[in-house]
Short mmCIF file of C-alpha atoms and ligand atoms in Angstrom, two decimals:
data_model
loop_
_atom_site.label_atom_id
_atom_site.label_comp_id
_atom_site.label_asym_id
_atom_site.label_seq_id
_atom_site.Cartn_x
_atom_site.Cartn_y
_atom_site.Cartn_z
CA MET A 155 4.67 22.29 2.50
CA SER A 156 4.73 23.90 5.96
CA ASN A 157 1.44 24.45 7.73
CA ASN A 158 0.08 24.90 11.25
CA ASP A 159 -2.26 21.93 10.97
CA PRO A 160 -1.91 19.18 13.59
CA SER A 161 1.01 16.78 13.24
CA PHE A 162 0.60 13.53 11.29
CA LEU A 163 0.09 11.55 14.51
CA ARG A 164 -2.42 14.06 15.89
CA SER A 165 -4.34 13.95 12.60
CA VAL A 166 -4.62 10.17 12.86
CA GLU A 167 -5.75 10.51 16.47
CA ILE A 168 -8.38 13.13 15.58
CA SER A 169 -9.88 10.82 12.91
CA PHE A 170 -9.78 7.96 15.40
CA GLU A 171 -11.51 10.00 18.12
CA LYS A 172 -14.19 11.17 15.71
CA ALA A 173 -15.10 7.56 14.90
CA ALA A 174 -14.66 6.24 18.45
CA SER A 175 -17.16 8.83 19.73
CA LEU A 176 -19.80 7.08 17.60
CA LEU A 177 -19.12 3.74 19.28
CA ASP A 178 -20.14 2.55 22.70
CA LEU A 179 -16.74 1.27 23.83
CA PRO A 180 -16.15 0.09 27.45
CA PRO A 181 -14.59 2.88 29.60
CA GLY A 182 -10.86 3.23 28.95
CA LEU A 183 -10.74 1.02 25.89
CA GLU A 184 -10.72 3.97 23.51
CA GLU A 185 -7.49 5.27 25.02
CA LYS A 186 -5.96 1.79 25.14
CA ILE A 187 -6.53 1.34 21.41
CA ARG A 188 -5.45 4.88 20.47
CA VAL A 189 -2.02 5.05 22.14
CA CYS A 190 1.17 3.55 20.77
CA ASN A 191 2.33 0.71 23.05
CA SER A 192 6.04 1.41 22.64
CA THR A 193 8.58 3.19 20.48
CA TYR A 194 12.18 2.09 20.50
CA THR A 195 14.80 4.65 19.48
CA VAL A 196 18.26 3.47 18.56
CA ARG A 197 21.42 5.41 17.73
CA PHE A 198 24.24 3.43 16.20
CA GLY A 199 27.54 4.15 14.54
CA VAL A 200 28.78 2.76 11.24
CA ARG A 201 32.31 3.14 9.91
CA LEU A 202 32.13 4.54 6.39
CA GLY A 203 35.58 4.98 4.88
CA ASN A 204 37.72 6.89 7.37
CA ARG A 205 34.83 8.30 9.40
CA ILE A 206 32.23 6.98 11.81
CA GLU A 207 28.70 8.19 11.19
CA THR A 208 25.91 8.01 13.78
CA PHE A 209 22.37 7.20 12.64
CA THR A 210 19.02 7.42 14.45
CA GLY A 211 16.34 4.80 13.86
CA TYR A 212 12.92 3.92 15.30
CA ARG A 213 10.65 0.92 15.56
CA SER A 214 7.24 1.68 17.00
CA VAL A 215 4.67 -0.91 18.04
CA HIS A 216 1.18 0.53 18.14
CA SER A 217 -0.92 -2.48 19.08
CA GLU A 218 -0.18 -6.11 19.90
CA HIS A 219 -3.81 -7.27 19.96
CA MET A 220 -2.59 -9.63 17.25
CA GLU A 221 0.95 -10.84 16.68
CA PRO A 222 3.17 -10.56 14.82
CA VAL A 223 2.89 -6.82 14.42
CA LYS A 224 3.51 -5.54 10.92
CA GLY A 225 4.66 -2.36 9.21
CA GLY A 226 7.21 -0.98 6.79
CA ILE A 227 10.60 0.58 7.34
CA ARG A 228 11.04 4.06 5.89
CA TYR A 229 14.34 5.71 4.93
CA SER A 230 14.08 9.49 4.84
CA PRO A 231 15.93 12.43 6.39
CA HIS A 232 12.56 13.61 7.80
CA VAL A 233 11.78 10.44 9.78
CA ASN A 234 10.83 11.27 13.38
CA GLN A 235 8.99 9.70 16.29
CA ASP A 236 5.68 11.44 15.55
CA GLU A 237 5.69 10.16 11.97
CA VAL A 238 6.68 6.60 12.90
CA GLU A 239 3.96 6.43 15.58
CA ALA A 240 1.35 7.82 13.19
CA LEU A 241 2.28 5.21 10.59
CA ALA A 242 2.29 2.42 13.22
CA SER A 243 -1.22 3.45 14.34
CA LEU A 244 -2.46 3.45 10.76
CA MET A 245 -1.03 -0.06 10.34
CA THR A 246 -3.19 -1.37 13.21
CA TYR A 247 -6.35 0.05 11.66
CA LYS A 248 -5.32 -0.96 8.14
CA CYS A 249 -4.74 -4.59 9.08
CA ALA A 250 -8.07 -4.73 10.95
CA MET A 251 -9.84 -3.01 8.06
CA VAL A 252 -8.77 -5.62 5.47
CA GLU A 253 -8.81 -8.58 7.87
CA VAL A 254 -5.09 -9.28 7.91
CA PRO A 255 -4.23 -10.91 11.28
CA TYR A 256 -1.55 -8.52 12.50
CA GLY A 257 -1.07 -5.72 14.99
CA GLY A 258 0.41 -2.42 13.81
CA SER A 259 4.04 -1.35 13.77
CA LYS A 260 6.36 0.88 11.75
CA GLY A 261 10.04 1.68 11.55
CA GLY A 262 12.17 4.44 10.18
CA LEU A 263 15.75 5.49 9.74
CA CYS A 264 16.79 9.16 9.45
CA ILE A 265 18.85 8.94 6.30
CA ASP A 266 18.90 10.28 2.78
CA PRO A 267 19.50 7.02 0.91
CA LYS A 268 20.58 8.90 -2.22
CA ALA A 269 23.64 10.23 -0.35
CA TYR A 270 25.22 6.78 0.10
CA THR A 271 26.67 4.07 -2.13
CA THR A 272 25.02 0.66 -2.33
CA GLU A 273 27.81 -0.88 -0.20
CA GLU A 274 27.38 1.82 2.46
CA LEU A 275 23.59 1.39 2.49
CA GLU A 276 24.00 -2.36 2.94
CA ARG A 277 26.29 -1.86 5.95
CA ILE A 278 23.94 0.71 7.48
CA THR A 279 20.86 -1.49 6.87
CA ARG A 280 22.50 -4.59 8.33
CA ARG A 281 23.58 -2.62 11.40
CA PHE A 282 20.08 -1.17 11.89
CA ALA A 283 18.57 -4.63 11.41
CA TYR A 284 21.04 -6.08 13.95
CA GLU A 285 19.85 -3.57 16.57
CA LEU A 286 16.19 -4.44 15.92
CA ILE A 287 16.69 -8.22 15.63
CA LYS A 288 18.49 -8.55 18.97
CA ARG A 289 15.46 -6.95 20.65
CA ASP A 290 12.93 -9.12 18.75
CA LEU A 291 11.74 -6.01 16.91
CA ILE A 292 12.34 -8.08 13.78
CA ASN A 293 11.12 -11.64 14.27
CA PRO A 294 8.82 -13.92 12.19
CA SER A 295 6.42 -14.43 15.09
CA GLN A 296 6.62 -10.99 16.70
CA ASN A 297 7.46 -8.15 14.35
CA VAL A 298 7.67 -8.34 10.56
CA PRO A 299 8.80 -5.25 8.59
CA ALA A 300 8.27 -4.52 4.88
CA PRO A 301 9.37 -1.80 2.44
CA ASP A 302 8.10 1.77 2.66
CA MET A 303 9.27 5.09 1.26
CA GLY A 304 12.99 4.97 0.49
CA THR A 305 13.35 1.21 0.91
CA SER A 306 12.73 -1.65 -1.52
CA GLN A 307 13.19 -5.37 -2.12
CA ARG A 308 16.95 -4.86 -1.87
CA GLU A 309 16.88 -3.65 1.75
CA MET A 310 14.40 -6.41 2.68
CA ALA A 311 16.79 -9.06 1.26
CA TRP A 312 19.64 -7.63 3.40
CA ILE A 313 17.42 -7.67 6.50
CA ALA A 314 16.31 -11.27 5.85
CA ASP A 315 19.92 -12.35 5.41
CA GLN A 316 20.99 -10.51 8.56
CA TYR A 317 18.23 -12.26 10.53
CA SER A 318 19.29 -15.68 9.14
CA ARG A 319 22.91 -15.06 10.16
CA MET A 320 21.80 -14.23 13.71
CA ASN A 321 19.25 -17.09 13.92
CA THR A 322 20.92 -19.95 12.10
CA THR A 323 18.49 -22.65 13.30
CA ASP A 324 15.24 -20.77 12.75
CA ILE A 325 13.50 -22.66 9.94
CA ASN A 326 11.07 -19.76 9.50
CA ALA A 327 13.79 -17.14 9.20
CA ARG A 328 12.60 -15.90 5.81
CA ALA A 329 9.24 -14.91 7.32
CA CYS A 330 11.01 -12.23 9.41
CA VAL A 331 10.41 -9.62 6.73
CA THR A 332 8.20 -9.28 3.63
CA GLY A 333 8.61 -7.49 0.32
CA LYS A 334 11.69 -9.58 -0.46
CA PRO A 335 12.82 -10.36 -4.01
CA LEU A 336 11.50 -13.67 -5.38
CA ASN A 337 14.92 -15.34 -5.12
CA ALA A 338 15.12 -14.47 -1.41
CA GLY A 339 11.71 -15.86 -0.44
CA GLY A 340 9.45 -13.16 -1.85
CA ILE A 341 6.13 -13.67 -3.55
CA ALA A 342 4.98 -12.86 -7.09
CA GLY A 343 3.00 -9.63 -7.15
CA ARG A 344 4.35 -8.02 -3.95
CA LEU A 345 6.28 -5.28 -5.75
CA GLU A 346 3.17 -4.07 -7.57
CA ALA A 347 0.76 -4.85 -4.72
CA THR A 348 0.07 -1.43 -3.23
CA GLY A 349 -0.43 0.22 -6.63
CA ARG A 350 -2.47 -2.76 -7.81
CA GLY A 351 -4.60 -2.43 -4.67
CA VAL A 352 -5.24 1.24 -5.45
CA GLN A 353 -6.46 0.17 -8.91
CA TYR A 354 -8.74 -2.53 -7.41
CA ALA A 355 -10.08 -0.01 -4.87
CA LEU A 356 -11.05 2.41 -7.64
CA GLN A 357 -12.59 -0.40 -9.70
CA GLU A 358 -14.72 -1.40 -6.71
CA PHE A 359 -15.72 2.21 -6.01
CA PHE A 360 -17.02 2.48 -9.58
CA ARG A 361 -19.05 -0.72 -9.09
CA HIS A 362 -21.15 1.30 -6.61
CA PRO A 363 -23.20 3.74 -8.75
CA GLY A 364 -24.68 5.42 -5.64
CA ASP A 365 -21.18 6.18 -4.31
CA VAL A 366 -20.05 7.42 -7.73
CA LYS A 367 -23.02 9.79 -7.70
CA ARG A 368 -22.09 11.05 -4.23
CA ALA A 369 -18.73 12.06 -5.74
CA ARG A 370 -20.65 13.95 -8.45
CA LEU A 371 -19.24 11.62 -11.09
CA SER A 372 -20.99 9.25 -13.48
CA GLY A 373 -20.25 6.18 -15.55
CA SER A 374 -17.26 3.90 -15.12
CA LEU A 375 -13.58 4.33 -14.35
CA ARG A 376 -12.82 4.27 -18.07
CA GLY A 377 -11.95 7.68 -19.49
CA LYS A 378 -11.66 9.45 -16.15
CA LYS A 379 -8.95 12.12 -15.80
CA ALA A 380 -6.52 11.77 -12.92
CA ILE A 381 -3.62 13.67 -11.35
CA LEU A 382 -0.94 11.70 -9.56
CA GLN A 383 1.62 12.79 -6.98
CA GLY A 384 4.75 10.64 -6.66
CA LEU A 385 6.06 8.13 -9.19
CA GLY A 386 7.71 5.77 -6.72
CA ASN A 387 6.69 2.20 -6.04
CA VAL A 388 3.05 2.95 -5.26
CA GLY A 389 2.48 5.82 -7.70
CA TYR A 390 4.22 4.14 -10.63
CA HIS A 391 2.24 0.90 -10.38
CA ALA A 392 -1.09 2.62 -9.69
CA GLY A 393 -0.54 5.05 -12.57
CA LEU A 394 0.65 2.35 -14.94
CA PHE A 395 -2.22 -0.07 -14.31
CA LEU A 396 -4.92 2.61 -14.29
CA SER A 397 -3.71 4.14 -17.56
CA THR A 398 -2.91 0.94 -19.48
CA GLU A 399 -5.67 -1.35 -18.20
CA ASP A 400 -8.55 0.96 -17.25
CA GLU A 401 -8.02 3.75 -19.77
CA VAL A 402 -7.71 6.37 -17.06
CA SER A 403 -5.98 9.44 -18.45
CA ILE A 404 -3.21 10.65 -16.11
CA ILE A 405 -3.12 14.31 -17.11
CA GLY A 406 -0.78 15.56 -14.38
CA LEU A 407 2.14 14.26 -12.34
CA ILE A 408 3.83 15.92 -9.37
CA GLU A 409 7.35 14.88 -8.39
CA ARG A 410 10.03 16.34 -6.10
CA ASP A 411 11.40 18.73 -8.74
CA GLY A 412 8.06 20.02 -10.06
CA GLY A 413 5.01 18.94 -12.01
CA ILE A 414 4.17 18.02 -15.60
CA TYR A 415 0.84 18.41 -17.32
CA ASN A 416 -0.60 17.11 -20.57
CA GLU A 417 -4.34 17.35 -21.22
CA GLU A 418 -4.09 14.32 -23.57
CA GLY A 419 -2.69 12.09 -20.85
CA LEU A 420 0.86 11.04 -19.92
CA ASP A 421 2.60 7.82 -20.90
CA ILE A 422 3.53 6.66 -17.39
CA GLU A 423 6.23 4.20 -18.48
CA ASP A 424 7.84 6.87 -20.65
CA VAL A 425 7.82 9.43 -17.81
CA PHE A 426 9.20 6.80 -15.43
CA GLN A 427 12.11 6.09 -17.82
CA HIS A 428 12.75 9.83 -18.10
CA ILE A 429 12.97 10.10 -14.29
CA GLN A 430 15.31 7.10 -14.16
CA THR A 431 17.71 8.69 -16.61
CA THR A 432 17.51 12.37 -15.63
CA GLY A 433 16.52 12.22 -11.94
CA GLY A 434 13.28 14.21 -12.25
CA VAL A 435 10.36 15.30 -14.41
CA LYS A 436 11.98 18.56 -15.55
CA ASN A 437 12.72 18.64 -19.29
CA TYR A 438 10.26 15.83 -20.02
CA PRO A 439 9.56 16.68 -23.64
CA LYS A 440 5.93 15.58 -24.02
CA ALA A 441 4.30 17.74 -21.33
CA LYS A 442 4.24 21.25 -19.88
CA PHE A 443 6.59 21.69 -16.91
CA ILE A 444 5.28 23.48 -13.82
CA GLU A 445 7.95 24.72 -11.42
CA ASN A 446 5.71 24.63 -8.34
CA GLY A 447 4.26 21.15 -8.78
CA TYR A 448 1.98 21.51 -5.78
CA THR A 449 -0.32 23.81 -7.79
CA LEU A 450 -1.25 20.72 -9.84
CA LEU A 451 -3.00 19.32 -6.76
CA GLU A 452 -5.51 22.12 -7.32
CA GLU A 453 -6.08 21.48 -11.04
CA GLU A 454 -9.42 20.21 -12.29
CA CYS A 455 -9.62 16.41 -12.58
CA ASP A 456 -11.94 13.55 -11.69
CA ILE A 457 -9.52 11.68 -9.43
CA LEU A 458 -6.58 12.98 -7.40
CA ILE A 459 -4.07 10.33 -6.34
CA PRO A 460 -1.54 11.52 -3.74
CA ALA A 461 1.05 8.69 -3.70
CA ALA A 462 4.15 10.36 -2.23
CA ILE A 463 4.19 11.71 1.31
CA GLU A 464 1.97 12.84 4.18
CA ARG A 465 0.42 16.29 4.80
CA VAL A 466 0.19 17.57 1.23
CA ILE A 467 -3.47 18.60 1.46
CA THR A 468 -3.84 20.91 4.43
CA SER A 469 -6.21 23.63 5.63
CA GLU A 470 -4.12 25.99 3.45
CA ASN A 471 -4.93 24.40 0.06
CA ALA A 472 -7.96 22.14 0.73
CA ASN A 473 -10.40 24.86 -0.29
CA ARG A 474 -8.80 25.09 -3.72
CA ILE A 475 -8.95 21.34 -4.51
CA LYS A 476 -11.21 20.71 -7.50
CA ALA A 477 -11.04 16.92 -7.86
CA ASN A 478 -14.30 15.03 -7.29
CA LEU A 479 -12.61 12.00 -5.77
CA ILE A 480 -9.34 11.63 -3.86
CA ILE A 481 -7.78 8.24 -3.28
CA GLU A 482 -5.06 8.28 -0.63
CA ALA A 483 -2.42 6.00 -2.09
CA ALA A 484 0.12 7.54 0.31
CA ASN A 485 -0.27 7.43 4.08
CA GLY A 486 -1.67 10.58 5.66
CA PRO A 487 -1.67 12.97 2.67
CA ILE A 488 -4.69 14.87 4.08
CA THR A 489 -4.53 16.55 7.51
CA ALA A 490 -7.57 16.35 9.83
CA PRO A 491 -8.67 20.01 9.31
CA ALA A 492 -8.27 19.60 5.53
CA ASP A 493 -10.42 16.48 5.71
CA ASP A 494 -13.25 18.51 7.29
CA ILE A 495 -12.99 21.10 4.51
CA LEU A 496 -13.14 18.39 1.82
CA ILE A 497 -16.20 16.79 3.44
CA GLU A 498 -17.85 20.21 3.50
CA LYS A 499 -17.07 20.68 -0.21
CA GLY A 500 -18.54 17.27 -1.06
CA ILE A 501 -15.23 15.81 -2.24
CA VAL A 502 -15.17 12.07 -1.61
CA VAL A 503 -11.98 10.63 -0.07
CA ILE A 504 -11.10 6.93 -0.22
CA PRO A 505 -8.95 6.77 2.93
CA ASP A 506 -5.35 5.55 3.18
CA MET A 507 -6.03 2.80 5.70
CA TYR A 508 -8.10 1.06 3.05
CA ALA A 509 -6.76 2.46 -0.24
CA ASN A 510 -3.11 1.48 0.21
CA ALA A 511 -3.69 -1.77 2.10
CA GLY A 512 -2.68 -3.84 -0.95
CA GLY A 513 0.92 -3.92 0.26
CA VAL A 514 0.14 -5.45 3.62
CA ILE A 515 -2.41 -7.85 2.12
CA VAL A 516 0.19 -9.34 -0.22
CA SER A 517 2.82 -9.18 2.53
CA TYR A 518 0.48 -11.42 4.51
CA PHE A 519 0.40 -13.88 1.60
CA GLU A 520 4.21 -13.78 1.44
CA TRP A 521 4.51 -14.45 5.18
CA VAL A 522 2.10 -17.41 4.92
CA LYS A 523 4.12 -18.71 1.93
CA ASN A 524 7.35 -18.46 3.94
CA LEU A 525 5.83 -20.30 6.91
CA SER A 526 4.38 -23.04 4.71
CA HIS A 527 7.62 -23.31 2.71
CA ILE A 528 5.81 -23.84 -0.58
CA ARG A 529 4.87 -21.64 -3.49
CA PHE A 530 1.13 -20.98 -3.88
CA GLY A 531 -0.38 -23.09 -6.67
CA ARG A 532 2.50 -25.57 -6.82
CA MET A 533 0.39 -28.59 -5.85
CA GLN A 534 -2.85 -27.92 -7.71
CA ARG A 535 -1.99 -26.04 -10.90
CA ARG A 536 -1.42 -29.05 -13.19
CA GLN A 537 -4.29 -30.95 -11.63
CA GLU A 538 -6.62 -28.04 -12.50
CA GLU A 539 -5.19 -27.99 -16.02
CA TYR A 540 -5.76 -31.75 -16.37
CA ARG A 541 -9.41 -31.52 -15.25
CA SER A 542 -10.07 -28.54 -17.52
CA ARG A 543 -8.52 -30.39 -20.49
CA LEU A 544 -10.74 -33.41 -19.80
CA LEU A 545 -13.82 -31.19 -19.86
CA VAL A 546 -12.84 -29.33 -23.05
CA GLU A 547 -12.01 -32.58 -24.91
CA GLU A 548 -15.23 -34.23 -23.78
CA LEU A 549 -17.33 -31.24 -24.87
CA ASN A 550 -15.50 -31.02 -28.21
CA ASP A 551 -16.31 -34.72 -28.81
CA MET A 552 -19.96 -34.07 -27.94
CA PHE A 553 -20.10 -31.10 -30.33
CA GLN A 554 -18.70 -33.27 -33.13
CA ASN A 555 -21.51 -35.77 -32.67
CA THR A 556 -24.19 -33.14 -33.21
CA THR A 557 -25.24 -31.31 -36.31
CA LEU A 558 -24.10 -28.05 -34.66
CA ASN A 559 -20.89 -26.82 -36.23
CA VAL A 560 -19.35 -25.44 -33.04
CA LYS A 561 -16.03 -25.83 -31.29
CA PHE A 562 -14.00 -23.94 -28.68
CA SER A 563 -11.59 -21.35 -30.05
CA GLU A 564 -7.85 -21.93 -29.48
CA LYS A 565 -7.71 -18.66 -27.50
CA PHE A 566 -10.47 -19.79 -25.14
CA ILE A 567 -8.83 -23.20 -24.66
CA ASP A 568 -5.45 -21.60 -23.90
CA HIS A 569 -6.97 -19.34 -21.26
CA PHE A 570 -9.28 -21.97 -19.80
CA LEU A 571 -6.56 -24.59 -19.44
CA GLN A 572 -4.14 -22.35 -17.62
CA GLY A 573 -4.23 -23.32 -13.97
CA ALA A 574 -3.63 -20.46 -11.58
CA GLY A 575 0.02 -19.74 -10.81
CA GLU A 576 1.25 -17.73 -7.86
CA MET A 577 0.72 -14.36 -9.54
CA GLU A 578 -2.89 -15.16 -10.49
CA LEU A 579 -3.65 -16.40 -6.97
CA VAL A 580 -2.05 -13.35 -5.35
CA ARG A 581 -4.01 -10.97 -7.56
CA SER A 582 -7.20 -12.90 -6.91
CA GLY A 583 -6.67 -12.75 -3.13
CA LEU A 584 -5.81 -9.06 -3.31
CA ASP A 585 -8.83 -8.21 -5.47
CA ASP A 586 -11.13 -10.14 -3.15
CA SER A 587 -9.74 -8.39 -0.06
CA MET A 588 -10.05 -4.94 -1.65
CA ARG A 589 -13.62 -5.59 -2.78
CA LEU A 590 -14.73 -6.85 0.63
CA GLY A 591 -12.99 -3.95 2.36
CA TYR A 592 -14.74 -1.36 0.23
CA GLN A 593 -18.12 -3.06 0.62
CA ALA A 594 -17.77 -2.94 4.42
CA ILE A 595 -17.07 0.80 4.51
CA SER A 596 -19.53 1.75 1.78
CA GLU A 597 -22.29 -0.07 3.67
CA ILE A 598 -21.68 2.05 6.77
CA TRP A 599 -21.25 5.29 4.81
CA ASN A 600 -24.59 4.76 3.10
CA SER A 601 -26.58 3.44 6.02
CA ARG A 602 -25.61 5.78 8.89
CA ASN A 603 -26.66 9.42 8.95
CA ASP A 604 -23.94 10.24 11.49
CA VAL A 605 -21.16 9.02 9.16
CA ALA A 606 -20.38 11.67 6.55
CA ASP A 607 -17.27 10.16 4.99
CA LEU A 608 -15.54 6.92 4.06
CA ARG A 609 -12.66 7.58 6.48
CA THR A 610 -14.95 7.59 9.52
CA ALA A 611 -16.65 4.48 8.15
CA ALA A 612 -13.26 2.74 7.78
CA TYR A 613 -12.25 3.70 11.33
CA LEU A 614 -15.56 2.34 12.64
CA VAL A 615 -14.94 -1.02 10.96
CA ALA A 616 -11.34 -1.15 12.19
CA ILE A 617 -11.97 0.01 15.78
CA GLU A 618 -14.83 -2.45 16.25
CA ARG A 619 -12.61 -5.32 15.10
CA VAL A 620 -9.69 -4.28 17.32
CA ALA A 621 -12.06 -3.81 20.27
CA ALA A 622 -13.53 -7.29 19.71
CA SER A 623 -10.03 -8.69 19.72
CA TYR A 624 -9.21 -6.97 23.02
CA ALA A 625 -12.52 -8.21 24.48
CA SER A 626 -11.63 -11.80 23.65
CA LYS A 627 -8.33 -11.26 25.50
CA GLY A 628 -10.31 -10.24 28.59
CA LEU A 629 -9.59 -6.50 28.32
P1 NAD B 941 8.91 5.53 -2.88
O1 NAD B 941 10.08 6.01 -2.12
O2 NAD B 941 9.05 4.34 -3.77
O3 NAD B 941 8.30 6.70 -3.78
C1 NAD B 941 7.96 7.98 -3.30
C2 NAD B 941 7.89 8.89 -4.51
O4 NAD B 941 7.40 10.15 -4.12
C3 NAD B 941 9.26 9.12 -5.16
O5 NAD B 941 9.13 9.04 -6.56
C4 NAD B 941 9.63 10.52 -4.68
O6 NAD B 941 10.48 11.20 -5.59
C5 NAD B 941 8.25 11.17 -4.60
N1 NAD B 941 8.22 12.30 -3.67
C6 NAD B 941 8.81 12.41 -2.46
N2 NAD B 941 8.55 13.60 -1.92
C7 NAD B 941 7.77 14.26 -2.80
C8 NAD B 941 7.17 15.53 -2.81
N3 NAD B 941 7.31 16.37 -1.80
N4 NAD B 941 6.42 15.88 -3.88
C9 NAD B 941 6.26 15.04 -4.91
N5 NAD B 941 6.81 13.81 -4.96
C10 NAD B 941 7.56 13.43 -3.92
O7 NAD B 941 7.77 5.30 -1.78
P2 NAD B 941 6.49 4.38 -1.89
O8 NAD B 941 6.83 3.06 -1.33
O9 NAD B 941 5.89 4.49 -3.24
O10 NAD B 941 5.54 5.09 -0.82
C11 NAD B 941 4.77 6.23 -1.13
C12 NAD B 941 3.67 6.40 -0.08
O11 NAD B 941 2.88 5.21 -0.06
C13 NAD B 941 4.16 6.60 1.35
O12 NAD B 941 3.23 7.42 2.03
C14 NAD B 941 4.10 5.21 1.93
O13 NAD B 941 3.99 5.21 3.34
C15 NAD B 941 2.85 4.69 1.26
N6 NAD B 941 2.74 3.22 1.21
C16 NAD B 941 3.70 2.46 0.60
C17 NAD B 941 3.53 1.09 0.55
C18 NAD B 941 4.49 0.18 -0.17
O14 NAD B 941 4.19 -1.01 -0.31
N7 NAD B 941 5.61 0.67 -0.67
C19 NAD B 941 2.42 0.49 1.16
C20 NAD B 941 1.46 1.30 1.77
C21 NAD B 941 1.63 2.67 1.78
#
């Protein structure tokens, strides 16, 4: 969607400036925090068959107030410096917002991954990684990438292996990248983490009746109607969990080739399988197909979930949005002018820097796991089970010695005895982080008259934390 709104980076800067103007920062610090520290551009050639192809890649470091810096690597033909710097900036604020001890970074490669074979993609990825590793732009203690649009566990495994080959004595080599498959040092729950975080964010929002009222909604998450854009990693997991666990009805889905709509709600797994086999949503038999999918953004619904790309809600279409609540599962889906229009219309936006932070939160857990070289829960799980069993058996004995005819059900005992494995611990840590994050921004949104939206509140939280970090460094 083309539009004259500011670029992605400028939109991030405008939101930043709006919040910074409400803070009393020391002179010059605002600019120091806002600007990207460095952006490395690399052009490299790879022999593919009988030709040599040249690729352009970026790794941008926004802020090193904490190290390592962290941020995904995106594969898309549209990757450019502005986009990479915008995403790197968001990473700084995102990490500060959810108290993950990293600075912000982001990388990108201008490539259409669908145009290459798996073998070609592996060679290209390893070559790109080589360029970044030799400059410490991939390094467990300095710069740790993760997946983003167009990349997945597979690319992360190649990058981790490339780093190990170039750093054969580094015992922490696996911590050089997160989002890896389990067999290559990944962590349970990372694949689903961003979508799961979106679900936890919405659950927490609906635990705040005052905030729900401000969105002109009522009741709980259950039964709400939602429209989703993008059924990739983030959109698929968010849509799946919300529809199967919270009874949210996903009535519309927008993908690259159009949109589909069914008032009764879509079966997300079924649609996902259809996309896997046919390459798009067209011809999906259980919904109405809409050629121009973008019009679905403007359909009536309770919750709009953009989970694909940036700049889809602009000053051109913002006025026509009818959703009560928008949760930015993608990075930067709303431009700064569109944001102002939505605020004016009373549409509540749960901002990207908080809403999609689940990925970096669980990446943090994965990095800690790699550095500690042990799976979470490995030491204590059976000990917890043993103590719980002792308690249940003791209580059952006590019940038998009374006239009360009571005993624990088998189902309760099964659940109670299960010590927490890695997945349970990861979800618990993610849920806790998402709850605390929302509480911090909701508090500001509700207590300050000069803060009209959750995005400004989130920036205030993040900027204050980054500024405190700079202050303790003597800046
Ligand atoms: P992905 O590549 O797995 O999925 C993107 C999906 O969006 C695909 O299904 C694609 O077909 C669809 N899409 C692309 N362009 C579209 C368009 N114009 N209209 C409709 N659909 C379109 O990517 P992802 O990892 O799910 O990332 C999606 C967004 O979430 C990005 O903004 C990314 O930066 C953000 N994000 C991702 C993560 C993560 O852990 N993967 C973490 C935080 C934020």
